Coordinates of C-alpha atoms in Angstrom, one line a residue:
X1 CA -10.8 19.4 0.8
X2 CA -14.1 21.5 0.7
X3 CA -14.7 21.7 -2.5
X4 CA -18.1 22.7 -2.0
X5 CA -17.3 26.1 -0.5
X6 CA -14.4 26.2 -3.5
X7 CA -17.1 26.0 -6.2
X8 CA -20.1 27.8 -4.6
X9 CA -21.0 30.8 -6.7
X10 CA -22.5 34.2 -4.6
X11 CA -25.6 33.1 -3.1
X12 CA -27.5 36.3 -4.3
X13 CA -26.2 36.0 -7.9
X14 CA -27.5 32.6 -8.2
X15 CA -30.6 33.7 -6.9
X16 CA -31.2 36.4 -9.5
X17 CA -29.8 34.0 -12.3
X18 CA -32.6 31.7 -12.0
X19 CA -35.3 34.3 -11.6
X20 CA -34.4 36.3 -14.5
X21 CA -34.2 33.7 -16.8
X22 CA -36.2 36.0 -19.6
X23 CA -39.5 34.6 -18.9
X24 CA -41.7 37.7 -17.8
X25 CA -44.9 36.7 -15.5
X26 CA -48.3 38.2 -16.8
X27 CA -49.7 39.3 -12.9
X28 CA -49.1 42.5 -11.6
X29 CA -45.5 43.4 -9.6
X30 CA -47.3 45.0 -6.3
X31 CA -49.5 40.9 -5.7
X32 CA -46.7 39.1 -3.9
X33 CA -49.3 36.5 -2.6
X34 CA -47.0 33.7 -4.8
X35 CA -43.8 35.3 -3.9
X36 CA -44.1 34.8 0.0
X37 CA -45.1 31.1 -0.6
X38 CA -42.9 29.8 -2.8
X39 CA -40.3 32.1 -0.7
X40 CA -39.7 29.7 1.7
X41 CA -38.1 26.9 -0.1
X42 CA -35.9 29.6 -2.3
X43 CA -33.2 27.5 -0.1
X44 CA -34.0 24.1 -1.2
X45 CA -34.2 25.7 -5.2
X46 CA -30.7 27.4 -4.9
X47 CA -28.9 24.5 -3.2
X48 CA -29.8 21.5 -5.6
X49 CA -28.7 23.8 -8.0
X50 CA -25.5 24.9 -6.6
X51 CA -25.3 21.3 -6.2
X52 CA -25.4 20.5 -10.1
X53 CA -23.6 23.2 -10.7
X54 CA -20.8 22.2 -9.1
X55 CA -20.8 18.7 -10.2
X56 CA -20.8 20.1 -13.6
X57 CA -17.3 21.3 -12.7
X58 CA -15.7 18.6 -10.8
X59 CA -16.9 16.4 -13.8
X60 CA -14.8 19.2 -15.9
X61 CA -11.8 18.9 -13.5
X62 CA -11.4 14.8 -13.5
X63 CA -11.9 14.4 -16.8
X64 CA -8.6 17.3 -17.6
X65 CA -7.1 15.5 -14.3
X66 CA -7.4 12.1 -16.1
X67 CA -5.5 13.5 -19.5
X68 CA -3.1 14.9 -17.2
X69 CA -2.4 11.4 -15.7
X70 CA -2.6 9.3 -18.5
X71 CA 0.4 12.0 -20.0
X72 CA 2.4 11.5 -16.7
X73 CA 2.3 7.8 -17.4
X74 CA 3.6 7.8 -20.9
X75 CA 6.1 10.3 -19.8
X76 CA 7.5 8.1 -16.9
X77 CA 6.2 10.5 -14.4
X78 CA 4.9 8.2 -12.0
X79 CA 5.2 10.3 -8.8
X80 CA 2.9 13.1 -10.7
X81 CA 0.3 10.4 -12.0
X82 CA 0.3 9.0 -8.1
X83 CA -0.6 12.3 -7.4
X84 CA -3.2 13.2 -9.6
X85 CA -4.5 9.6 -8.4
X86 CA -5.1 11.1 -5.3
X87 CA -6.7 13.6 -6.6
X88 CA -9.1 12.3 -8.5
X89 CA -10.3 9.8 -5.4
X90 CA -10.7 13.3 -4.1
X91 CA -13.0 14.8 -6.6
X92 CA -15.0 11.4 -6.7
X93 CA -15.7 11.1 -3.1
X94 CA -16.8 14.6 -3.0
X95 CA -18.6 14.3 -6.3
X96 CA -20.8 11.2 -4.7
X97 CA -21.5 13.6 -1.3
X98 CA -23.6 15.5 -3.3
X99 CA -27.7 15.4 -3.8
X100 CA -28.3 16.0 -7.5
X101 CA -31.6 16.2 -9.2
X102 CA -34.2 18.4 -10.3
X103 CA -35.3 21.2 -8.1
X104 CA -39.1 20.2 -8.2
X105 CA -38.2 16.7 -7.4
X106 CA -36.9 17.4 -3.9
X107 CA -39.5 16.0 -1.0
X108 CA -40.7 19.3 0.1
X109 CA -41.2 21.2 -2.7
X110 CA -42.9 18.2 -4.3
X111 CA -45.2 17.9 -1.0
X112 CA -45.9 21.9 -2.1
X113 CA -46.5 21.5 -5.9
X114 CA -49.0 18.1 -5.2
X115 CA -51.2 20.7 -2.6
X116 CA -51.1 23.9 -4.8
X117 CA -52.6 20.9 -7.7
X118 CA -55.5 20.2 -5.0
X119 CA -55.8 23.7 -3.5
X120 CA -56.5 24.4 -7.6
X121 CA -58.9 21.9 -8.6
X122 CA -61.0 22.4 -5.3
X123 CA -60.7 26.6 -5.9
X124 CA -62.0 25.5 -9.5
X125 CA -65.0 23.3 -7.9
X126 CA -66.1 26.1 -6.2
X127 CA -65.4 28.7 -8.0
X128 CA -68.4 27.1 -10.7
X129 CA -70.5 26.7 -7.7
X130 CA -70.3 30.2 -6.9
X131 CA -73.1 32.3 -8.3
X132 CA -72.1 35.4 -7.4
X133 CA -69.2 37.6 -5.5
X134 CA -71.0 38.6 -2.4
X135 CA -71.1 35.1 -1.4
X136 CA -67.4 34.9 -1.4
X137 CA -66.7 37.2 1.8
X138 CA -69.0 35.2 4.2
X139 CA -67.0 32.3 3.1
X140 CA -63.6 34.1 3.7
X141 CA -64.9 34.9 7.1
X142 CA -65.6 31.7 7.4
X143 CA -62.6 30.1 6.8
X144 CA -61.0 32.8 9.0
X145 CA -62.9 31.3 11.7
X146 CA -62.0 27.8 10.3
X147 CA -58.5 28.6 10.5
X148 CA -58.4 29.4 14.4
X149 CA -60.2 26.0 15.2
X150 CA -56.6 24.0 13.3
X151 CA -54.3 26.6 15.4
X152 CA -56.6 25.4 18.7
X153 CA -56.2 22.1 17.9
X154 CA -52.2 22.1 16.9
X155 CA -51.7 23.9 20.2
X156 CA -53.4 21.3 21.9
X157 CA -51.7 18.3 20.5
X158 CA -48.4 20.2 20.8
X159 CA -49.0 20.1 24.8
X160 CA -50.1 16.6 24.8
X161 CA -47.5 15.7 22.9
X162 CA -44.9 16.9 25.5
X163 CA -46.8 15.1 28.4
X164 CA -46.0 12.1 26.4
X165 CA -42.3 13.2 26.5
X166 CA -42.1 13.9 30.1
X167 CA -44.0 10.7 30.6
X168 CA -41.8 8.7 28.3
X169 CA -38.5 9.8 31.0
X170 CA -40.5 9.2 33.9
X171 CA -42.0 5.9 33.4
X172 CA -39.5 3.9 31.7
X173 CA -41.4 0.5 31.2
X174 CA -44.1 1.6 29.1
X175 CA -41.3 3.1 26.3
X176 CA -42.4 1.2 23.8
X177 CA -46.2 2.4 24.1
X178 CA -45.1 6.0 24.4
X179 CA -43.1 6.2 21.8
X180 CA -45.5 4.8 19.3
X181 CA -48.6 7.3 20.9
X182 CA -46.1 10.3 20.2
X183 CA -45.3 9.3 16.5
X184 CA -49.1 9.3 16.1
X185 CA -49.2 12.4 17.6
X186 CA -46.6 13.9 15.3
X187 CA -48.2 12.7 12.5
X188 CA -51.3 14.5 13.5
X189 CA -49.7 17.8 14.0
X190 CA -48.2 17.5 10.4
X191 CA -51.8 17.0 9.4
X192 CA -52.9 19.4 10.9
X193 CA -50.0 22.2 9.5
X194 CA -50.6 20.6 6.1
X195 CA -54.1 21.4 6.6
X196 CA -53.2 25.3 7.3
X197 CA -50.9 25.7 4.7
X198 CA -53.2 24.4 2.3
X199 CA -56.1 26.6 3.2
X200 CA -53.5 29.7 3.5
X201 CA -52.3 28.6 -0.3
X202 CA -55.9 28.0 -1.6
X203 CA -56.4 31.7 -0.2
X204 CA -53.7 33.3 -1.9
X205 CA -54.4 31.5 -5.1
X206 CA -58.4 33.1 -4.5
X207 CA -57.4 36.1 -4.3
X208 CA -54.6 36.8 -6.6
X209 CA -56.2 34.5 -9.4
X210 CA -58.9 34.5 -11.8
X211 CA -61.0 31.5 -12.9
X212 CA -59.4 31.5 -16.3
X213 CA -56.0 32.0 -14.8
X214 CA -56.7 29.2 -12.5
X215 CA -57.7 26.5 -15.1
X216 CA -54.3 27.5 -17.0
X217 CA -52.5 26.8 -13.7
X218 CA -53.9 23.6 -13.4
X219 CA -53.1 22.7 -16.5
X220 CA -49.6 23.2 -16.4
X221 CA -49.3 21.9 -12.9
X222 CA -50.9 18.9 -14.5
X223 CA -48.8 18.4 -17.3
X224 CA -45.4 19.0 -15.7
X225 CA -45.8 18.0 -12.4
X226 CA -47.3 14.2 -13.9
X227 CA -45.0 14.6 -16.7
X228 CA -43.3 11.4 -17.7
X229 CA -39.9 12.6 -18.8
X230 CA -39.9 14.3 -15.9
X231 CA -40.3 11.7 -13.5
X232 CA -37.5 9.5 -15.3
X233 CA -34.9 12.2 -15.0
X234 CA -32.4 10.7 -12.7
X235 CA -28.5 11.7 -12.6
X236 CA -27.4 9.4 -9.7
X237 CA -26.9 5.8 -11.5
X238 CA -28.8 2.9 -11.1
X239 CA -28.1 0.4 -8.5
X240 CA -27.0 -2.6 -10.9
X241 CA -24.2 0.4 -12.2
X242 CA -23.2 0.8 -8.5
X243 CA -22.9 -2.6 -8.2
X244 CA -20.4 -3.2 -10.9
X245 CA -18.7 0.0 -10.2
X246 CA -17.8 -1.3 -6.7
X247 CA -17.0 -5.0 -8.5
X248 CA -14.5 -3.2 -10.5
X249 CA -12.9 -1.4 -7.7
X250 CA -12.5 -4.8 -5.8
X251 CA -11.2 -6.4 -8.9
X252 CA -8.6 -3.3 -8.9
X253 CA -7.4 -3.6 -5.8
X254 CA -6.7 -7.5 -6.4
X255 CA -5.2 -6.7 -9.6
X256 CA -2.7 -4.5 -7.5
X257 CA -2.1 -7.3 -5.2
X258 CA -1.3 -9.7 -7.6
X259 CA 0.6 -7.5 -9.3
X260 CA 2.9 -6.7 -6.6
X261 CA 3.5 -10.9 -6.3
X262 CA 4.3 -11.2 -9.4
X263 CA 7.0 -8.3 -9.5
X264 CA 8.5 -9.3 -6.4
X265 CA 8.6 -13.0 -7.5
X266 CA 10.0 -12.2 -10.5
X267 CA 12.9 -9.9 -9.0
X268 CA 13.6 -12.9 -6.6
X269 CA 14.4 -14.8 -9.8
X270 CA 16.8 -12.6 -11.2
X271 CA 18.5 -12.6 -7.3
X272 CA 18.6 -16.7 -7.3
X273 CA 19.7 -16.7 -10.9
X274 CA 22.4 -14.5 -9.7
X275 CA 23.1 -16.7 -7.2
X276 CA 23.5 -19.4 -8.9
X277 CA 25.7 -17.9 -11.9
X278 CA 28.4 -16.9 -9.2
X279 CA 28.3 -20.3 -7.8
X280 CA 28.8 -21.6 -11.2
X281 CA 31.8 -18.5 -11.3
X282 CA 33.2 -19.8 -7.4
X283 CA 33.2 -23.5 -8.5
X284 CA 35.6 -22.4 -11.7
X285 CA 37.6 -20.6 -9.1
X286 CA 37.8 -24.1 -7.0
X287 CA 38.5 -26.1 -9.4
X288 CA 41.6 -24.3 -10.6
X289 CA 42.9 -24.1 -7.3
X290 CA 42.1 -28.0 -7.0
X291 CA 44.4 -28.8 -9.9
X292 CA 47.3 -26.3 -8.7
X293 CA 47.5 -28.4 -5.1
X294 CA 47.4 -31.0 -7.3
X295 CA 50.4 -30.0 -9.7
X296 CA 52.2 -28.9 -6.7
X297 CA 51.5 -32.2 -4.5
X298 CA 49.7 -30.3 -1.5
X299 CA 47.1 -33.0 -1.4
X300 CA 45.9 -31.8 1.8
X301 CA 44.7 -28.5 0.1
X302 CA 43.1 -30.5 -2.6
X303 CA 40.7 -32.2 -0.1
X304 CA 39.6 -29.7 1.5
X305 CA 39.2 -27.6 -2.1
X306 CA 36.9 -31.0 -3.1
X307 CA 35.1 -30.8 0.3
X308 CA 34.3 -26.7 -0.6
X309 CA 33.6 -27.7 -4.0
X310 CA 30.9 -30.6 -3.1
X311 CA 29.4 -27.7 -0.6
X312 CA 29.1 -25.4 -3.5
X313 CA 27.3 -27.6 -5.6
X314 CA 24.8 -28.0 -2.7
X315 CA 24.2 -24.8 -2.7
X316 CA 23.8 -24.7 -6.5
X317 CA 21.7 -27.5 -6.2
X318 CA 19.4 -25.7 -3.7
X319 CA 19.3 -22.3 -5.3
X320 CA 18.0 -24.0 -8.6
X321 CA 15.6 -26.1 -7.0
X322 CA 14.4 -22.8 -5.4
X323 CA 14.2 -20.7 -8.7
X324 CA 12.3 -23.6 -10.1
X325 CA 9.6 -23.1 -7.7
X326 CA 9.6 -19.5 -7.5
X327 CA 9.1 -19.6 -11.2
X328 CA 6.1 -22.1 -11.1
X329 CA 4.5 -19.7 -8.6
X330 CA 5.5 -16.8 -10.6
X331 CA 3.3 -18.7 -13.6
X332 CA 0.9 -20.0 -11.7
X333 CA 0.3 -15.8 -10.3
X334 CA 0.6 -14.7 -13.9
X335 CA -2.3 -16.4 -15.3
X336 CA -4.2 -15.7 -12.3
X337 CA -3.4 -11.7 -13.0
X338 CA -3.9 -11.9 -16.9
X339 CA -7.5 -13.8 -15.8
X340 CA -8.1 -10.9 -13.6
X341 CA -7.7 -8.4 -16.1
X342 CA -9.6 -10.6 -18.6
X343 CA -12.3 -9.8 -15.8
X344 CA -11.8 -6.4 -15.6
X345 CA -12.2 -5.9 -19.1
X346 CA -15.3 -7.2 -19.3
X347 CA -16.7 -5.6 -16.7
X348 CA -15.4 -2.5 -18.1
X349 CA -17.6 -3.3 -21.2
X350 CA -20.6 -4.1 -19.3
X351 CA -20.3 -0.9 -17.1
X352 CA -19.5 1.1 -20.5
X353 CA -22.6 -0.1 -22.3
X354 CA -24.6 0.4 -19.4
X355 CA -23.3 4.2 -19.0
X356 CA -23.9 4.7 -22.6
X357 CA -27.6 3.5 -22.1
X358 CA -28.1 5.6 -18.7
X359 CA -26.4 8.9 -20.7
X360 CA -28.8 8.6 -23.8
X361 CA -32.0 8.0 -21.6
X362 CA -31.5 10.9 -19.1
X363 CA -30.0 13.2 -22.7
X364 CA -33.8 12.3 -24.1
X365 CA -35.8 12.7 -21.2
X366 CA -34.2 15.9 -20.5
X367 CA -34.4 17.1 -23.8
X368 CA -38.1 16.2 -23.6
X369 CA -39.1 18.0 -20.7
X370 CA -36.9 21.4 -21.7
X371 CA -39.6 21.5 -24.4
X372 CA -42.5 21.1 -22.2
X373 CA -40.6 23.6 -19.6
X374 CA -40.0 26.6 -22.1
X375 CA -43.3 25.8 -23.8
X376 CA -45.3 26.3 -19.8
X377 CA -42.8 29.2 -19.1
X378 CA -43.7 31.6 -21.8
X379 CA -47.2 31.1 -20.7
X380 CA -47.0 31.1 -17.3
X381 CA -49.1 33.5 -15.6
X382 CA -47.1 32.8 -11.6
X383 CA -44.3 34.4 -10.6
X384 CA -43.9 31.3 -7.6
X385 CA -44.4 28.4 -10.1
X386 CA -41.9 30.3 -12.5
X387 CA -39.1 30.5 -10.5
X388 CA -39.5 26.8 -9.6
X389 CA -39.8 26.1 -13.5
X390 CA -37.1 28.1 -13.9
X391 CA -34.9 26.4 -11.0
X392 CA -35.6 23.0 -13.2
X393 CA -34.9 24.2 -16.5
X394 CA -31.2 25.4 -15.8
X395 CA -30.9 22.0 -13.7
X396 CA -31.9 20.3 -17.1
X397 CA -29.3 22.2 -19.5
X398 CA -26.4 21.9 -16.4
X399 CA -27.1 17.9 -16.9
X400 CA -27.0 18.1 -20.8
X401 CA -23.8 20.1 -20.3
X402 CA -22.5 17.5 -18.5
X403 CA -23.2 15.2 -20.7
X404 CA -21.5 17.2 -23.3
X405 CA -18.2 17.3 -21.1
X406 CA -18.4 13.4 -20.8
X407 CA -18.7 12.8 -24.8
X408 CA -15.9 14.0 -26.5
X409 CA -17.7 14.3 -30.0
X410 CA -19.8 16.8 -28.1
X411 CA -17.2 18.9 -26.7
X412 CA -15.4 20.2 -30.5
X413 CA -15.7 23.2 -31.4
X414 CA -18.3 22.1 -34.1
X415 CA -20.4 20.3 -32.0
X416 CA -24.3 21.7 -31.7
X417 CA -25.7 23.2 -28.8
X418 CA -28.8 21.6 -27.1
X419 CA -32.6 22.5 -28.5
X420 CA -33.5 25.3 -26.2
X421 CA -30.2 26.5 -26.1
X422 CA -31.1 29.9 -28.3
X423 CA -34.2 30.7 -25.9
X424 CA -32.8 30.0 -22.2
X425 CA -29.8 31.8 -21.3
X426 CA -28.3 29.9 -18.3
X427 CA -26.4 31.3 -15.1
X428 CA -23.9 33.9 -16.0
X429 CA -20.7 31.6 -16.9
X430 CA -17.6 31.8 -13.6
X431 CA -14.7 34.2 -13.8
X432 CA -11.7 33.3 -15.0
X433 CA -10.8 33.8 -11.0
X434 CA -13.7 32.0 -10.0
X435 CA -12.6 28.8 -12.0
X436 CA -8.6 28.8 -10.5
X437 CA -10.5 29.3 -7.2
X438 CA -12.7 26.5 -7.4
X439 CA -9.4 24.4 -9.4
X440 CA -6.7 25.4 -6.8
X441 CA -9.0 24.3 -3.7
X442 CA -10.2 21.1 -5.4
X443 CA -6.4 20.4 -6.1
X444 CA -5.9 20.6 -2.3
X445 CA -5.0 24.0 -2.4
X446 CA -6.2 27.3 -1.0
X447 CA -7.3 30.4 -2.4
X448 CA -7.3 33.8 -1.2
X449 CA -8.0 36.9 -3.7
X450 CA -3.9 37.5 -3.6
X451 CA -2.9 34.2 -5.1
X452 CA -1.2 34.6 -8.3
X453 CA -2.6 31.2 -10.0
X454 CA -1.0 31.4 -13.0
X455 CA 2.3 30.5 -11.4
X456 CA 0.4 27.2 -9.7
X457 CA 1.8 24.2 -10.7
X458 CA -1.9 22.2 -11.7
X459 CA -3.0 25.6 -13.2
X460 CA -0.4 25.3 -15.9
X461 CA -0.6 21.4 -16.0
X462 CA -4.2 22.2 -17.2
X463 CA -3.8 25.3 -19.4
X464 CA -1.1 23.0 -21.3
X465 CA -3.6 20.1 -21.6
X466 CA -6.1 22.2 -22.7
X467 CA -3.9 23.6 -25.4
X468 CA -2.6 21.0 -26.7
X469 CA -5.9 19.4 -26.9
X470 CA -7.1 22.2 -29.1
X471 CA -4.3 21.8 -32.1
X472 CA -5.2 20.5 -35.2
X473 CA -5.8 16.0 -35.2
X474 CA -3.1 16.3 -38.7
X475 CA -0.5 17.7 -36.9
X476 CA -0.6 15.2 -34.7
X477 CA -0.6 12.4 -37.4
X478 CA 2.1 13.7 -39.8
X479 CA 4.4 13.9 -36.3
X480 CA 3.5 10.6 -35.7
X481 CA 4.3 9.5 -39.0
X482 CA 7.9 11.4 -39.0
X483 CA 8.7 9.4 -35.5
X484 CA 7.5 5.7 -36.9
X485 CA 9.4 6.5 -40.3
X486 CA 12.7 7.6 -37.9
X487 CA 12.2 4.9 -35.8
X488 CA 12.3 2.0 -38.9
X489 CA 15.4 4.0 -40.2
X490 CA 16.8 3.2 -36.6
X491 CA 16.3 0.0 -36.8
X492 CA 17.5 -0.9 -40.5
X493 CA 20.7 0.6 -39.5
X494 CA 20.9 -1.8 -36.1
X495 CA 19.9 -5.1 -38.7
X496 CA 22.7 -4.1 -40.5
X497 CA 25.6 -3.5 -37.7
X498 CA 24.5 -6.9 -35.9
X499 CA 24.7 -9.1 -38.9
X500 CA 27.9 -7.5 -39.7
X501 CA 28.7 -8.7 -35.8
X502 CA 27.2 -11.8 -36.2
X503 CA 29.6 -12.8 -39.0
X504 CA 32.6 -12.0 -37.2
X505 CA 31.4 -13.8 -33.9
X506 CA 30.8 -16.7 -36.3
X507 CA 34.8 -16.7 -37.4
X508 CA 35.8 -16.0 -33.7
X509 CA 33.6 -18.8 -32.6
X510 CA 35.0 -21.5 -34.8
X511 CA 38.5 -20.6 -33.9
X512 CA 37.8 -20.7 -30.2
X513 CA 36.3 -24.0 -30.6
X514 CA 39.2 -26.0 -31.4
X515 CA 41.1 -24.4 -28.7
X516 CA 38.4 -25.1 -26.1
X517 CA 38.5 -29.2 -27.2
X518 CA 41.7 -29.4 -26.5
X519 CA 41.5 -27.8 -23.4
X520 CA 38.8 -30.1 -22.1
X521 CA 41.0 -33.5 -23.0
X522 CA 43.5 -31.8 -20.8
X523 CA 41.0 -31.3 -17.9
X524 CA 39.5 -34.7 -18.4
X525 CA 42.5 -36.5 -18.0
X526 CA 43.6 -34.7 -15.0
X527 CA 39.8 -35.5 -13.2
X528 CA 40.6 -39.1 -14.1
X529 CA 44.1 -39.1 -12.3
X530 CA 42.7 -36.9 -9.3
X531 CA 39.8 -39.2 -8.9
X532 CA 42.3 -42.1 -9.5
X533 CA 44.2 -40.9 -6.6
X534 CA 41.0 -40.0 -3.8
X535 CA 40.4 -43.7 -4.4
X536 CA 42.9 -45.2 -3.6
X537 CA 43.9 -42.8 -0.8
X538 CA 40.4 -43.7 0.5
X539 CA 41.0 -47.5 0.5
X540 CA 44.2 -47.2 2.6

């Protein structure tokens, strides 16, 4: 299932939804100096937020998949909540495949915003030192010339780095030495591009920047770049959570284990009681035939009916000392499963209040630095740095809206939107299209404009969930309250038909009684003449 591709939004529409956020830049339009730097890792902006985006809505789908399952099982529907198992182990593997985070966070724009901060404060060092504008071209033209002696050099360790290489394949003993020379090598040649792209940035920034303007850059780079919040903003969990997630899903699948042993164990007992309660029925059977060879002197018959009979209760005997067993294993694997879910519960509490803790750190942090964001962005004076601002501050409110999603008091109607929620207007919300697409796919699906999803079969599942989800709590409660007050009706009335059956099973019973005694005398003194007679046919 690519869900991926399923929930990716127009790459160009993304783009222009985190540019124009609202947040106008005070340089000129025709100085694209920032533009064609920050250009180049546009690509690593839009994909960690296509990335949160999209776990924003598989978050959305498995939490309606969930209702949807727990509904199937109080319905009885087992094969439908099997299926929206499956599901769901879908939507979680493909949730964990995916990188989130802020966009400033990821190694290579970091590596970008750490330079611009030294390119800055070095631009500002000299910029003091300067006396006067004249002096600045014979530096330009000097750097010019600086910047061909890094392009000789980088050409130069690019060719020795590939004599390494064809050494490494020719001479395959010294391996080891090779290999290390070359990673020194490459090391240097990063140095060395570093060292380019820092003197092409520090440049740009000369050129298109003021002294003032460059102070106010620094500052900003300084304060949200070393921000605290901002470093603490983390959506994947902790290791300790992992841990006890994947504790819990090794507890689950013993859980299901044991489960399946007891079930089985227990419908072997009802097959051995079985067993044993036609035995009980075939030795009734025996018996009467026994005393009708008797009665009719076929004493021969009545042997060989004594000889079945003593077989018979073998196999009683057998089957009963089987069911004991079975049953003491059946206890013994019945208080091994209730301590297992014991365990399970606990764990469940101990991952709970550590997801509750994780939530309201990354909900404050986040709140935090969208303050510091919009406060920076109406100032900001780069149209590069904004768009990576930008980028971070939709990250932030896609966290805090899935936060939202995860905390049913936060979902009502009622419930208040995050701080900065009246000044940044996210992405432009999906299409009702959009959302069946990226449903119907994740559901295992596949969508093509034609598709007609309000005939899918999940589609409705989930328009009915969400419907009934949105109807009024006291509706609920006064129906519940109709069905408990039916229900003890029900039940008065079945109190009242079996004591009324009880007394009349009590007169039967008493009447049968007598009958039965005298029955038994009958049958006891017939055993005593039967076994009379084996004995003394056995002494002859």
């Amino acid at each position: 299932m690519e869900i991926t591709s399923s929930l990716s939004l127009d790459s160009d529409t993304a783009s222009a939804s985190s540019v124009t956020s609202g947040y106008e830049s005070a340089t000129p339009a025709s100085d694209h100096g920032w533009d064609n730097l920050v250009k180049k890792y546009d690509v690593v902006l839009q994909d960690c937020l296509q990335n949160n985006r999209t776990h924003t809505k598989i978050e959305s789908m498995m939490l309606q998949l969930q209702r949807l399952q727990q509904k199937a099982i109080l319905d009885d529907d087992y094969d439908a909540a099997e299926r929206f198992g499956k599901k769901l182990e879908e939507l979680c593997r493909e949730r964990g495949a995916l990188q989130l985070g802020l966009p400033s966070r990821r190694p290579s724009v970091a590596q970008f915003l750490d330079r611009l901060r030294h390119v800055v404060h070095s631009a500002l060092q000299r910029a003091d030192c300067s006396q006067s504008r004249e002096g600045a071209e014979p530096d330009g033209g000097e750097r010019s010339d600086s910047l061909q002696g890094p392009l000789h050099q980088r050409d130069r360790l690019v060719r020795e780095k590939r004599t390494v290489e064809g050494e490494i394949a020719e001479l395959q003993q010294r391996l080891a030495e090779l290999k290390g020379r070359s990673r020194c090598l490459e090391q240097q040649i990063q140095q060395e591009e570093q060292q380019l792209e820092a003197e092409e940035l520090e440049g740009s920034v000369m050129r298109s920047c003021t002294v003032a303007q460059l102070r106010d850059v620094s500052r900003t780079l300084q304060e949200l770049v070393t921000s605290e919040h901002r470093m603490q903003i983390s959506v994947s969990l902790p290791p300790s959570m992992l841990r006890l997630q994947e504790q819990e899903q090794a507890l689950n699948l013993s859980i299901k284990e044991a489960t399946a042993k007891v079930v089985m164990s227990q419908r072997l007992g009802s097959s051995l009681r079985r067993k044993v309660s036609e035995t009980e029925t075939q030795l009734l059977a025996l018996h009467e035939a026994k005393l009708a060879a008797i009665s009719g002197n076929d004493f021969s018959s009545a042997k060989e009916l004594k000889a079945e009979m003593r077989a018979v209760y073998q196999e009683q005997g057998r089957l009963e000392a089987l069911a004991k067993r079975l049953h003491s294993l059946s206890s013994g694997s019945s208080e091994e499963l209730a301590r297992m879910k014991e365990q399970r519960q606990q764990l469940r509490q101990e991952l709970e209040q550590r997801e509750a803790l994780h939530e309201s750190r990354l909900k404050e942090n986040t709140t935090k630095y969208i303050e510091l964001l919009e406060d920076r962005l109406h100032s900001c004076i780069c149209p590069g740095l904004e768009r990576i601002w930008e980028a971070d501050l939709e990250a932030c409110h896609l966290f805090l809206r899935g936060l939202q999603l995860r905390t049913p008091s936060c979902g009502g109607a009622d419930g208040e939107d995050p701080p900065a929620a009246a000044v940044y207007r996210p992405a432009q919300p999906c299409t009702k299209e959009e959302e069946d697409c990226a449903m119907l796919t994740a559901l295992g699906g596949r969508w093509c404009p034609e598709a007609n999803l309000q005939n899918s079969e999940f589609t409705k599942l989930m328009s009915k969930e969400s419907d009934s989800s949105l109807t009024h709590p006291a509706q609920s409660l006064e129906n519940e309250v109709q069905e408990v007050k039916a229900t003890l009706q029900t039940m008065l009335r079945q109190l009242k038909e079996e004591e009324e059956e009880g007394t009349e099973l009590i007169e039967d019973g008493l009447m049968k009684n007598g009958i039965e005694e005298e029955e038994e005398e009958e049958e006891e003194e017939d055993e005593e003449e039967e076994d009379q007679y084996f004995s003394d046919s056995w002494d002859i």
